[in-house]
mmCIF file of C-alpha atoms in Angstrom:
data_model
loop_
_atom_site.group_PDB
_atom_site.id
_atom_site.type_symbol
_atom_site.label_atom_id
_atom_site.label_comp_id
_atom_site.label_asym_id
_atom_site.label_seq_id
_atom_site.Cartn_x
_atom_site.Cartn_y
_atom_site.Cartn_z
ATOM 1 C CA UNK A 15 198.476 65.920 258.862
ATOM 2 C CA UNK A 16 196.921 62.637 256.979
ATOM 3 C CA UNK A 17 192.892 63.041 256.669
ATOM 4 C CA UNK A 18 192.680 60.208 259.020
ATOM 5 C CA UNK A 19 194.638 61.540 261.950
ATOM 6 C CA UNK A 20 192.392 65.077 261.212
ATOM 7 C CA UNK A 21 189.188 63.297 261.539
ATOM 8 C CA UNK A 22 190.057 61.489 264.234
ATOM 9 C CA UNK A 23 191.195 64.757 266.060
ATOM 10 C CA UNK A 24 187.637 66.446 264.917
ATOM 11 C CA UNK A 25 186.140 63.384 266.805
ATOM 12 C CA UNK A 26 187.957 63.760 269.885
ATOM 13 C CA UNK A 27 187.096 67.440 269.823
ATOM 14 C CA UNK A 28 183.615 66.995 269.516
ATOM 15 C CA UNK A 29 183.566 63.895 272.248
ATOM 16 C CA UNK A 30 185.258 66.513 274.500
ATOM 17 C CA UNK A 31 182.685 69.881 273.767
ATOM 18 C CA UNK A 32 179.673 66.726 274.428
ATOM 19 C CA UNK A 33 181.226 65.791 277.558
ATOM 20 C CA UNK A 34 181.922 69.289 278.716
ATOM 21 C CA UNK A 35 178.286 70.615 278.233
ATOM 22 C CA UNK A 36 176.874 67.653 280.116
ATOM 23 C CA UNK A 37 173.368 66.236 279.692
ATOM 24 C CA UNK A 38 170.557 69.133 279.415
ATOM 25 C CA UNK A 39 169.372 69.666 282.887
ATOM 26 C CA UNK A 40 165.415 70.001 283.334
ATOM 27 C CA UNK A 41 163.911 72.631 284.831
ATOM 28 C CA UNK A 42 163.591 73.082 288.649
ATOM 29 C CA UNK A 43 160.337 72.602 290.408
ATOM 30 C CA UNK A 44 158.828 75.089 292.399
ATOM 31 C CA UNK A 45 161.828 77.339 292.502
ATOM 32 C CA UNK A 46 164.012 74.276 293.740
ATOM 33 C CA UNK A 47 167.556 73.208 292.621
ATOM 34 C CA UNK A 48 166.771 69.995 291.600
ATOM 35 C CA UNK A 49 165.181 69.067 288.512
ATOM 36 C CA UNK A 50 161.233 68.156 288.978
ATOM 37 C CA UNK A 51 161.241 64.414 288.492
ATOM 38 C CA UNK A 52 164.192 64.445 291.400
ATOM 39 C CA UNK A 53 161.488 66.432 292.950
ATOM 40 C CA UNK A 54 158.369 64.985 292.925
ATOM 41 C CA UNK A 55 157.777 61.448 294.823
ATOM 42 C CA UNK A 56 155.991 58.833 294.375
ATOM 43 C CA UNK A 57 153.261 57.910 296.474
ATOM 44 C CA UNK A 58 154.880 54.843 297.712
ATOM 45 C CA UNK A 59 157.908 57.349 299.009
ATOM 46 C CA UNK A 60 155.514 59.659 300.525
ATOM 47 C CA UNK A 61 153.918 57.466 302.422
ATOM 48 C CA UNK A 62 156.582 55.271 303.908
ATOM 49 C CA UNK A 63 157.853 58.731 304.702
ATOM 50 C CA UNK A 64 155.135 60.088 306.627
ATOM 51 C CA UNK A 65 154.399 56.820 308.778
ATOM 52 C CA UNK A 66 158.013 57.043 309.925
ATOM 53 C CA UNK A 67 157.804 60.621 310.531
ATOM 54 C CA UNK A 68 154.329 60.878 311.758
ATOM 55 C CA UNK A 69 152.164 57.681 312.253
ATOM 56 C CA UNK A 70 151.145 54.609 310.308
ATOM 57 C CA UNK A 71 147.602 55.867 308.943
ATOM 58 C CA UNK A 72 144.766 53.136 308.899
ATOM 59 C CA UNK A 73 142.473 51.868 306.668
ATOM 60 C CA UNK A 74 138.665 53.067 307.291
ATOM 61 C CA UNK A 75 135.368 52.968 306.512
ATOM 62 C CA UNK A 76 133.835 56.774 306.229
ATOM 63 C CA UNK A 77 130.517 55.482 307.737
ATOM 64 C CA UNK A 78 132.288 55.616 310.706
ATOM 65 C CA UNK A 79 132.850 58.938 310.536
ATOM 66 C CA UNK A 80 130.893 61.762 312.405
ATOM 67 C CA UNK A 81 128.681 63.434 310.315
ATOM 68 C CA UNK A 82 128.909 67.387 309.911
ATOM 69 C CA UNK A 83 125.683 68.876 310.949
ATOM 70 C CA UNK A 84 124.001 71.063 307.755
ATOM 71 C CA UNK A 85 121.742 73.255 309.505
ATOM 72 C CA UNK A 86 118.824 75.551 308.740
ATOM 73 C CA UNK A 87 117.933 78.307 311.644
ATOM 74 C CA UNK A 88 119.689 76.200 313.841
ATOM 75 C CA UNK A 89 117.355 72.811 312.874
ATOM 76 C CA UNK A 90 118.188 69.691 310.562
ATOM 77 C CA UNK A 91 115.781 70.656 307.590
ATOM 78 C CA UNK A 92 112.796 68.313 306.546
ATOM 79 C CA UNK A 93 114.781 67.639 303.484
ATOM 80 C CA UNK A 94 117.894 68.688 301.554
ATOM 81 C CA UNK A 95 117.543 70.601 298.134
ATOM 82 C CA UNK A 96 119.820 71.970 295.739
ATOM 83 C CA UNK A 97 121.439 75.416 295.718
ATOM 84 C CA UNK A 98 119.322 75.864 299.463
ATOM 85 C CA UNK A 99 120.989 78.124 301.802
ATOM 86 C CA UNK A 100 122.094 77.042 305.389
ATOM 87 C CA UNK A 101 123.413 78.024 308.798
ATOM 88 C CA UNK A 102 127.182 77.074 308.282
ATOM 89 C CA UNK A 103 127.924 76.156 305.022
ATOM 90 C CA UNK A 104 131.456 74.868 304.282
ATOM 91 C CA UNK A 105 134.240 77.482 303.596
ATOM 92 C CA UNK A 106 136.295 75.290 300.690
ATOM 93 C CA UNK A 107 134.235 75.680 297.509
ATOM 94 C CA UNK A 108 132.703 72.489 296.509
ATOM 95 C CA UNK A 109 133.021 72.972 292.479
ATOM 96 C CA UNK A 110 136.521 72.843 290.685
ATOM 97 C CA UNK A 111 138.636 75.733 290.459
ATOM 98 C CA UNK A 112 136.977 77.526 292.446
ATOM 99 C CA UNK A 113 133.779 77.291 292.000
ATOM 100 C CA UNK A 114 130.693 76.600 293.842
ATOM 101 C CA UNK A 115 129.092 72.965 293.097
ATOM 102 C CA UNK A 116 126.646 72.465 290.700
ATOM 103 C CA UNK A 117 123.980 71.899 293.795
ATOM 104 C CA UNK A 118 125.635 74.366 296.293
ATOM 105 C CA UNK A 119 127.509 74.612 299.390
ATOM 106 C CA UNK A 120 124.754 73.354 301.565
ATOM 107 C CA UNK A 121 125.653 69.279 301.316
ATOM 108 C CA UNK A 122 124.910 67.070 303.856
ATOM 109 C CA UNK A 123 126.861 64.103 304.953
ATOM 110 C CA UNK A 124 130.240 64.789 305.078
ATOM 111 C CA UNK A 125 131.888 63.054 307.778
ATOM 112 C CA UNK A 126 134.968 63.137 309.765
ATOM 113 C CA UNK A 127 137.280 60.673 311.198
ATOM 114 C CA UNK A 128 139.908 61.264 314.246
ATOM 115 C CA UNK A 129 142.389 58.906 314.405
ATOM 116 C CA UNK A 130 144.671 60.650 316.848
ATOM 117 C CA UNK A 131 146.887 59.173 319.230
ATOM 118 C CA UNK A 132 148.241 61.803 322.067
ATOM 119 C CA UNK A 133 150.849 63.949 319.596
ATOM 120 C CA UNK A 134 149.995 62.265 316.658
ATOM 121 C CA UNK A 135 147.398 63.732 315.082
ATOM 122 C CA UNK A 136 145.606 62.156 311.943
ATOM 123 C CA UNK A 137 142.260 63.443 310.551
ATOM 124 C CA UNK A 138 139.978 62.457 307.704
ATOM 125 C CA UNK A 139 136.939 63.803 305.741
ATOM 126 C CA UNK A 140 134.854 62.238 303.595
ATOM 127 C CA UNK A 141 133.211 64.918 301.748
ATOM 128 C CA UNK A 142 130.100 64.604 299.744
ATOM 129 C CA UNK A 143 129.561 67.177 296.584
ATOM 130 C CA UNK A 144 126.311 66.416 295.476
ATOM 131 C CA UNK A 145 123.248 65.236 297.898
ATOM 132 C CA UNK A 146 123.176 61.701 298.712
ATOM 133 C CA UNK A 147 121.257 59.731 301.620
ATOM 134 C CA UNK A 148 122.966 59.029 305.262
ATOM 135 C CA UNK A 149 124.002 55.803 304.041
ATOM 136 C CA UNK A 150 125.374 56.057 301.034
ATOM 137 C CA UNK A 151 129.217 54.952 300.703
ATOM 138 C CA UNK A 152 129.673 57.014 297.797
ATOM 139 C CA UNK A 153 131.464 60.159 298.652
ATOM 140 C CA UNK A 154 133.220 62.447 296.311
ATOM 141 C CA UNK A 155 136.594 63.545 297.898
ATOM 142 C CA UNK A 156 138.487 62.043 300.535
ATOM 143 C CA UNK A 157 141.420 64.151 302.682
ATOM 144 C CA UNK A 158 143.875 62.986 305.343
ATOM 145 C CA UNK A 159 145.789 65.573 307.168
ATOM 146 C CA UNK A 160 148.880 63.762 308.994
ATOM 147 C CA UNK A 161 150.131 66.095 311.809
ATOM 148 C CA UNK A 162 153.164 64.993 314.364
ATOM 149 C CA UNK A 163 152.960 67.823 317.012
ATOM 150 C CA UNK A 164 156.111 67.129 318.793
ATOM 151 C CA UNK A 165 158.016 68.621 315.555
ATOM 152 C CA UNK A 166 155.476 70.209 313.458
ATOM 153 C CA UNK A 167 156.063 67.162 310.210
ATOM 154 C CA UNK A 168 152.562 66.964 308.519
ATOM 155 C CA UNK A 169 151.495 65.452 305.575
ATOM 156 C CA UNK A 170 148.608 65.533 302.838
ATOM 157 C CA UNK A 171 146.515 62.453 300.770
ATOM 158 C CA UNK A 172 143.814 63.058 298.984
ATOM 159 C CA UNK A 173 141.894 61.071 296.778
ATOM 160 C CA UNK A 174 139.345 62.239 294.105
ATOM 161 C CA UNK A 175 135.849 60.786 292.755
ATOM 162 C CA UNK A 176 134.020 62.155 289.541
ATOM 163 C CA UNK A 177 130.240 62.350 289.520
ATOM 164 C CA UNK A 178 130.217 59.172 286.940
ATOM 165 C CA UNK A 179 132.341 57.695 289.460
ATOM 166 C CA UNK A 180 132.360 58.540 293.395
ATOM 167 C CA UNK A 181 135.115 57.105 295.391
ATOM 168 C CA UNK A 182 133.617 53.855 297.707
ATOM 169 C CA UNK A 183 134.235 55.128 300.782
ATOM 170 C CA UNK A 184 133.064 51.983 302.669
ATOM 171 C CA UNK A 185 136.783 50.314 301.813
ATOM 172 C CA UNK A 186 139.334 53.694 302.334
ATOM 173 C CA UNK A 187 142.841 51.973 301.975
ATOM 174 C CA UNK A 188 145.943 53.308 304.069
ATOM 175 C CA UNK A 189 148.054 55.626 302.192
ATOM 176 C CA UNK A 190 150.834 54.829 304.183
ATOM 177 C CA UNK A 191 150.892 51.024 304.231
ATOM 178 C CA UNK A 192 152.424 49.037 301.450
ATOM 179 C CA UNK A 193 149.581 46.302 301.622
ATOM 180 C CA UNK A 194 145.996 47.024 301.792
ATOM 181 C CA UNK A 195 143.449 44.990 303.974
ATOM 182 C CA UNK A 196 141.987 42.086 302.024
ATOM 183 C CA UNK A 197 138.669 43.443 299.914
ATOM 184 C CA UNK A 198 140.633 46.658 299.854
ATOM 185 C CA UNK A 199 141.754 48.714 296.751
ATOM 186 C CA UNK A 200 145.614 49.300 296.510
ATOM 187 C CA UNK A 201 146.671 52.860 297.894
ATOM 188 C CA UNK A 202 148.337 53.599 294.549
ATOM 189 C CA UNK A 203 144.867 53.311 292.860
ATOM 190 C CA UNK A 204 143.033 55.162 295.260
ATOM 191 C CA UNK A 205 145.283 58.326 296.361
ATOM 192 C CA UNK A 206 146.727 61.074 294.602
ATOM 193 C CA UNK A 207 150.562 61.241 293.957
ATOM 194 C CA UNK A 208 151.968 63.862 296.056
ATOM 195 C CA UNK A 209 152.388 66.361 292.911
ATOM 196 C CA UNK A 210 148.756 66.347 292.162
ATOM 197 C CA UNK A 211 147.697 66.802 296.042
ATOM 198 C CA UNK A 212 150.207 69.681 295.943
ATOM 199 C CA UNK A 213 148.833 71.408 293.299
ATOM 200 C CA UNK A 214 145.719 71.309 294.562
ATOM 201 C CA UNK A 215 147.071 74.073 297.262
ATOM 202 C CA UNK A 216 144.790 73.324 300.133
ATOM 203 C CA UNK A 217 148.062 74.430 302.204
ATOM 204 C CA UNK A 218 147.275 77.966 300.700
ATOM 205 C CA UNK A 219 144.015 77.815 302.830
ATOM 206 C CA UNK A 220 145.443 76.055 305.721
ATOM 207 C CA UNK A 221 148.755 78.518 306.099
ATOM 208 C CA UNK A 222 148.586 78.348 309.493
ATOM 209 C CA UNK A 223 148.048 75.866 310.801
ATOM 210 C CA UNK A 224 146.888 71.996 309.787
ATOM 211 C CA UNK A 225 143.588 72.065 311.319
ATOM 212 C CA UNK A 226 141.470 74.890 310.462
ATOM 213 C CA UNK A 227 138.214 76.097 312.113
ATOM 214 C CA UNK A 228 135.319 77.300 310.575
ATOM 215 C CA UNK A 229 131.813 77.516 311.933
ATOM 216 C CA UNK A 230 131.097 74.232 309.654
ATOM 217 C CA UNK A 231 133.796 72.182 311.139
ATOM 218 C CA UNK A 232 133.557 73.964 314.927
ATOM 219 C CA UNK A 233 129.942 72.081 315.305
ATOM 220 C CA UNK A 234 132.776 68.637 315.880
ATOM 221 C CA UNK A 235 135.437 71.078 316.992
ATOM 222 C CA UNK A 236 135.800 69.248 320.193
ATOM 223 C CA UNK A 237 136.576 65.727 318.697
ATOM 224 C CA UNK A 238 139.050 67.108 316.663
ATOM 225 C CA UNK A 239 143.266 68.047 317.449
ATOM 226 C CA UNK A 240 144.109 71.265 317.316
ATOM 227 C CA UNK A 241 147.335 73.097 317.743
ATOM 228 C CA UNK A 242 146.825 76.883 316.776
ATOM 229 C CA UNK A 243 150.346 77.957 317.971
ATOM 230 C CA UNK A 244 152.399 74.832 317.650
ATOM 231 C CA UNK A 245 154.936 73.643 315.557
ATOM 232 C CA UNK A 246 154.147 73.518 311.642
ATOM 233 C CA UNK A 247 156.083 72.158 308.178
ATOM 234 C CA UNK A 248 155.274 70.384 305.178
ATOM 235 C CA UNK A 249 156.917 67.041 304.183
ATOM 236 C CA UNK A 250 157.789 66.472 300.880
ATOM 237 C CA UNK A 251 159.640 68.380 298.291
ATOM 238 C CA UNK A 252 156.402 68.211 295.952
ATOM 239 C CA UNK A 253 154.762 70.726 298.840
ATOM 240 C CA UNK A 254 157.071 72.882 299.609
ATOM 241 C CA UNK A 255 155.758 75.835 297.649
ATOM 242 C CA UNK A 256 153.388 75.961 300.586
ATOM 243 C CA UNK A 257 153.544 79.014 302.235
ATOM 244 C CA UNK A 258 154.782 78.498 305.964
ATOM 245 C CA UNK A 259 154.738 81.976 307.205
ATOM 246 C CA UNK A 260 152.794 83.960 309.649
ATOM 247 C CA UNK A 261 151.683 87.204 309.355
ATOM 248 C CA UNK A 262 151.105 90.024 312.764
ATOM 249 C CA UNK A 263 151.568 93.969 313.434
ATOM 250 C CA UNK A 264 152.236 94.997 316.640
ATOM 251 C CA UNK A 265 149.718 94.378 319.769
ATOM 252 C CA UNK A 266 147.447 92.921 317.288
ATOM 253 C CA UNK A 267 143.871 91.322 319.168
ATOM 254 C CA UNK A 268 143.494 88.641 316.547
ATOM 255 C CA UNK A 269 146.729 86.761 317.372
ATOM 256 C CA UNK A 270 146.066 86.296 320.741
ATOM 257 C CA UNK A 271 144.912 82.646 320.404
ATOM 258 C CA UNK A 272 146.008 81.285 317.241
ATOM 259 C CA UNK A 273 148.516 82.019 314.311
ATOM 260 C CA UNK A 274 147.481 83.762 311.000
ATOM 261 C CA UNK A 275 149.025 82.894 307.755
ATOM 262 C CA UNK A 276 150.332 85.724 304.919
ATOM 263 C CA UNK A 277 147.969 83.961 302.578
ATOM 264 C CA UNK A 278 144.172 82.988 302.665
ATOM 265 C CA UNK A 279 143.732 83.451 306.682
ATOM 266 C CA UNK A 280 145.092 86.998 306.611
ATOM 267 C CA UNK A 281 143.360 87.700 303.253
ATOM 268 C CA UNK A 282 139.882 86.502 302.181
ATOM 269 C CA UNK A 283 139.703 84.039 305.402
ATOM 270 C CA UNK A 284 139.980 87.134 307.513
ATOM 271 C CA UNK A 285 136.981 89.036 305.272
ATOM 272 C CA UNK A 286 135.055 86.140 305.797
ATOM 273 C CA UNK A 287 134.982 85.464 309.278
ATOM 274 C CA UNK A 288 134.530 89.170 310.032
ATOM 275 C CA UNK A 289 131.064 89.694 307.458
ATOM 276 C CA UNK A 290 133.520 91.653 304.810
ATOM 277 C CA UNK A 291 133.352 88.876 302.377
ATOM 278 C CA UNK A 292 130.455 86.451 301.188
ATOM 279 C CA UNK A 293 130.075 83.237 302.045
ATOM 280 C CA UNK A 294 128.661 81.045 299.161
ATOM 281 C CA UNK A 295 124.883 79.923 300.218
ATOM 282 C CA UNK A 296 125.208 81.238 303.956
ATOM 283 C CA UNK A 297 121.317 81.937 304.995
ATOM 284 C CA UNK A 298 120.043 85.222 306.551
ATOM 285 C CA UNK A 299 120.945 83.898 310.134
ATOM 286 C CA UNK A 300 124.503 83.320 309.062
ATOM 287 C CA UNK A 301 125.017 86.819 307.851
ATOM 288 C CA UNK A 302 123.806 88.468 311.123
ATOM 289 C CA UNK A 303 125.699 90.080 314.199
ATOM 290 C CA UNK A 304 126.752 87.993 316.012
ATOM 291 C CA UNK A 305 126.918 84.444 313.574
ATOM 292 C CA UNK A 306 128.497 86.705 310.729
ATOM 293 C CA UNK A 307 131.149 87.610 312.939
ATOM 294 C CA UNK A 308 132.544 84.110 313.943
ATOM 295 C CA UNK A 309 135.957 85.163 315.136
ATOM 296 C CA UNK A 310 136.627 84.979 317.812
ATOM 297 C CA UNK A 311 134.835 81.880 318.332
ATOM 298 C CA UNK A 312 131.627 81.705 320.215
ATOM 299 C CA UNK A 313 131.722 85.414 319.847
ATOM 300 C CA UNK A 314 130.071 87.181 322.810
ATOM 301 C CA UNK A 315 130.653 90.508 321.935
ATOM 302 C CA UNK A 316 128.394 93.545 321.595
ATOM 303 C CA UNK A 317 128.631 94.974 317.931
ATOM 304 C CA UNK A 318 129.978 97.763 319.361
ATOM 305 C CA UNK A 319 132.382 95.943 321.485
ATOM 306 C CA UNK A 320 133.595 94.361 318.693
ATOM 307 C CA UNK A 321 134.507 96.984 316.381
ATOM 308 C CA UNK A 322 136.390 98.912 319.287
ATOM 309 C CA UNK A 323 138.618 95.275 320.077
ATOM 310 C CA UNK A 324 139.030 94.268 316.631
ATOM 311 C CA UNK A 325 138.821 96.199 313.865
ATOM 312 C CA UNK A 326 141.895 98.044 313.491
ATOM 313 C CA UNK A 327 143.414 94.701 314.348
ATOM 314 C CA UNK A 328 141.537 93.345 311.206
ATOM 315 C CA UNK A 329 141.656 96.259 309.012
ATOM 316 C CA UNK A 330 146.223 96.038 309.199
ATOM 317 C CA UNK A 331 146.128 92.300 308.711
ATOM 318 C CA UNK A 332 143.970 92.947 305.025
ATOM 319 C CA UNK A 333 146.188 95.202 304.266
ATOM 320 C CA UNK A 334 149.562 93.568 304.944
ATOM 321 C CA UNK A 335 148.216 89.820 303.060
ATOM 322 C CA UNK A 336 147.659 92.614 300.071
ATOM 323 C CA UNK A 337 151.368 94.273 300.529
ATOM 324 C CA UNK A 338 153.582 92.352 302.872
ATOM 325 C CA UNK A 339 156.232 95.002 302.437
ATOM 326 C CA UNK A 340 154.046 97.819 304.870
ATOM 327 C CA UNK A 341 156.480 99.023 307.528
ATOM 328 C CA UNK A 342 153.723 97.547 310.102
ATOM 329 C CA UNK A 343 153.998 94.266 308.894
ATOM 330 C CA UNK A 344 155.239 91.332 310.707
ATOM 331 C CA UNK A 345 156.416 88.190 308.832
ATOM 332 C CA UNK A 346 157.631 85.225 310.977
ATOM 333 C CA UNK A 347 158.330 82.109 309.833
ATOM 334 C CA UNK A 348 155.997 78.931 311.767
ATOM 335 C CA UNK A 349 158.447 77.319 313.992
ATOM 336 C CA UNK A 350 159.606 73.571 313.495
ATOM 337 C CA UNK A 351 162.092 71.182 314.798
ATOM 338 C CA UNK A 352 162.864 69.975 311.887
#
């Protein structure tokens, strides 16, 4: 064989082992098959996505919004301080990762939007981190939860502000529609991709269901959707590390009404809305029989009464969210039509 015909069979041998091993494959996401830029969408996607699955969300203004009452013994207090302590403080910790805020958990002025229409169900909040006045437009975090009950589709935007720089909340762009109102910012520059709101896990905290009481958000409970046994799923590959799961053991009393998820509801949500866990900057009236013990809502019970309905009931859901495995435990996936 000449040298020439031998390289030219070493460069067909190597064109073959190159086209045999294929391009290098990245990772998968979130324990999926595909790899995570195939995963993840862009925001543009997800929200054409959603408004054909759920409903085209509108632009806003969050003064428009109800405001969430921050109480002290059951009164609006003279003034607002830092770090004070309060009836119903909000559940979902106002610092980052976890922590409470620099001025506390007692921040007035969130407010909440309903834009619901019959089955579809679309909710903001414009929450405020750090005390402001009743008309300020600056908030610091703004959530949409996008809910279709007829098949359980919902979907999640967020957007984020900084202390330097708050979000304007007077001019709250759709994150579903391609072109924003005039005087409007452009939803790309405003909301979160998917991938960021996803990482943020709030579905770890809402594994239930999308619309979560509390005592802070049950003071505008009745001008809100709910849907504590309906259909539930997450659009978007981005979320669907989201635990969609519910968690029971036989004849269990705290079931009755709603679901409970195998993650924060049946775990530390449980603890706290049973007095068994602390609630960041909850006053002396909050931690007393009856308030501290706000499930069931609008508890009527004796304390007595209580424990004999609903603490074994309690006790075997803490322990199953801690070992799912327990012969007791019941795991059933939420239902969907989708």
């Amino acid at each position: 064989m000449s040298r020439q015909s031998f390289l030219l069979l070493l460069l067909l041998v190597l064109v073959l082992s190159l086209l045999w091993m294929g391009p290098k494959r990245q990772p998968a996401c979130n324990g999926g098959e595909l790899p995570c830029e195939a995963d993840s969408q862009t925001l543009e996607d997800y929200g054409d996505m959603c408004r054909q699955a759920i409903a085209d969300v509108p632009s806003f203004s969050c003064l428009d919004g109800a405001i969430i009452p921050i109480t002290v013994n059951g009164k609006v207090p003279a003034e607002y301080r830092p770090n004070m302590d309060c009836d119903w403080p909000p559940l979902l910790p106002l610092g980052e990762e976890g922590r409470p805020g620099e001025q506390g958990q007692c921040i007035p002025f969130t407010r909440v939007l309903n834009f619901s229409q019959g089955e579809r169900q679309i909710v903001a909040a414009c929450r405020q981190k750090i005390i402001r006045s009743a008309e300020s437009v600056s908030f610091d975090e703004i959530d949409i939860i996008a809910h279709n009950a007829l098949d359980g589709s919902t979907c999640w935007f967020q957007a984020k502000g900084t202390n330097d720089q708050p979000l304007d909340g007077s001019k709250v762009p759709s994150p579903t529609a391609a072109v924003a109102p005039p005087g409007y910012p452009g939803r790309s520059g405003f909301w979160r991709s998917p991938a960021a709101v996803a990482g943020d896990n709030c579905g770890l905290c809402h594994d239930n269901d999308p619309f979560m009481y509390s005592p802070y958000i049950g003071q505008l409970w009745n001008r809100l959707p709910t849907n504590p046994l309906g259909y539930y799923r997450h659009l978007g590959q981005d979320f669907a590390h989201w635990p969609t799961e519910s968690l029971s053991t036989a004849n269990n009393a705290c079931v009755g009404c709603h679901r409970i998820g195998v993650a924060f509801t049946s775990g530390l949500g449980t603890k706290q809305a049973v007095g068994m866990a602390q609630i960041d900057n909850a006053d002396a009236r909050a931690q007393r029989y009856p308030q501290s013990h706000w499930m069931p809502p609008g508890n009527f019970h004796s304390a007595r009464q209580w424990q004999t309905i609903y603490r074994q009931s309690v006790e075997e859901l803490i322990a199953c969210n801690k070992n799912l495995q327990l012969p007791n435990c019941i795991v059933t996936p939420i239902p969907s039509l989708r």
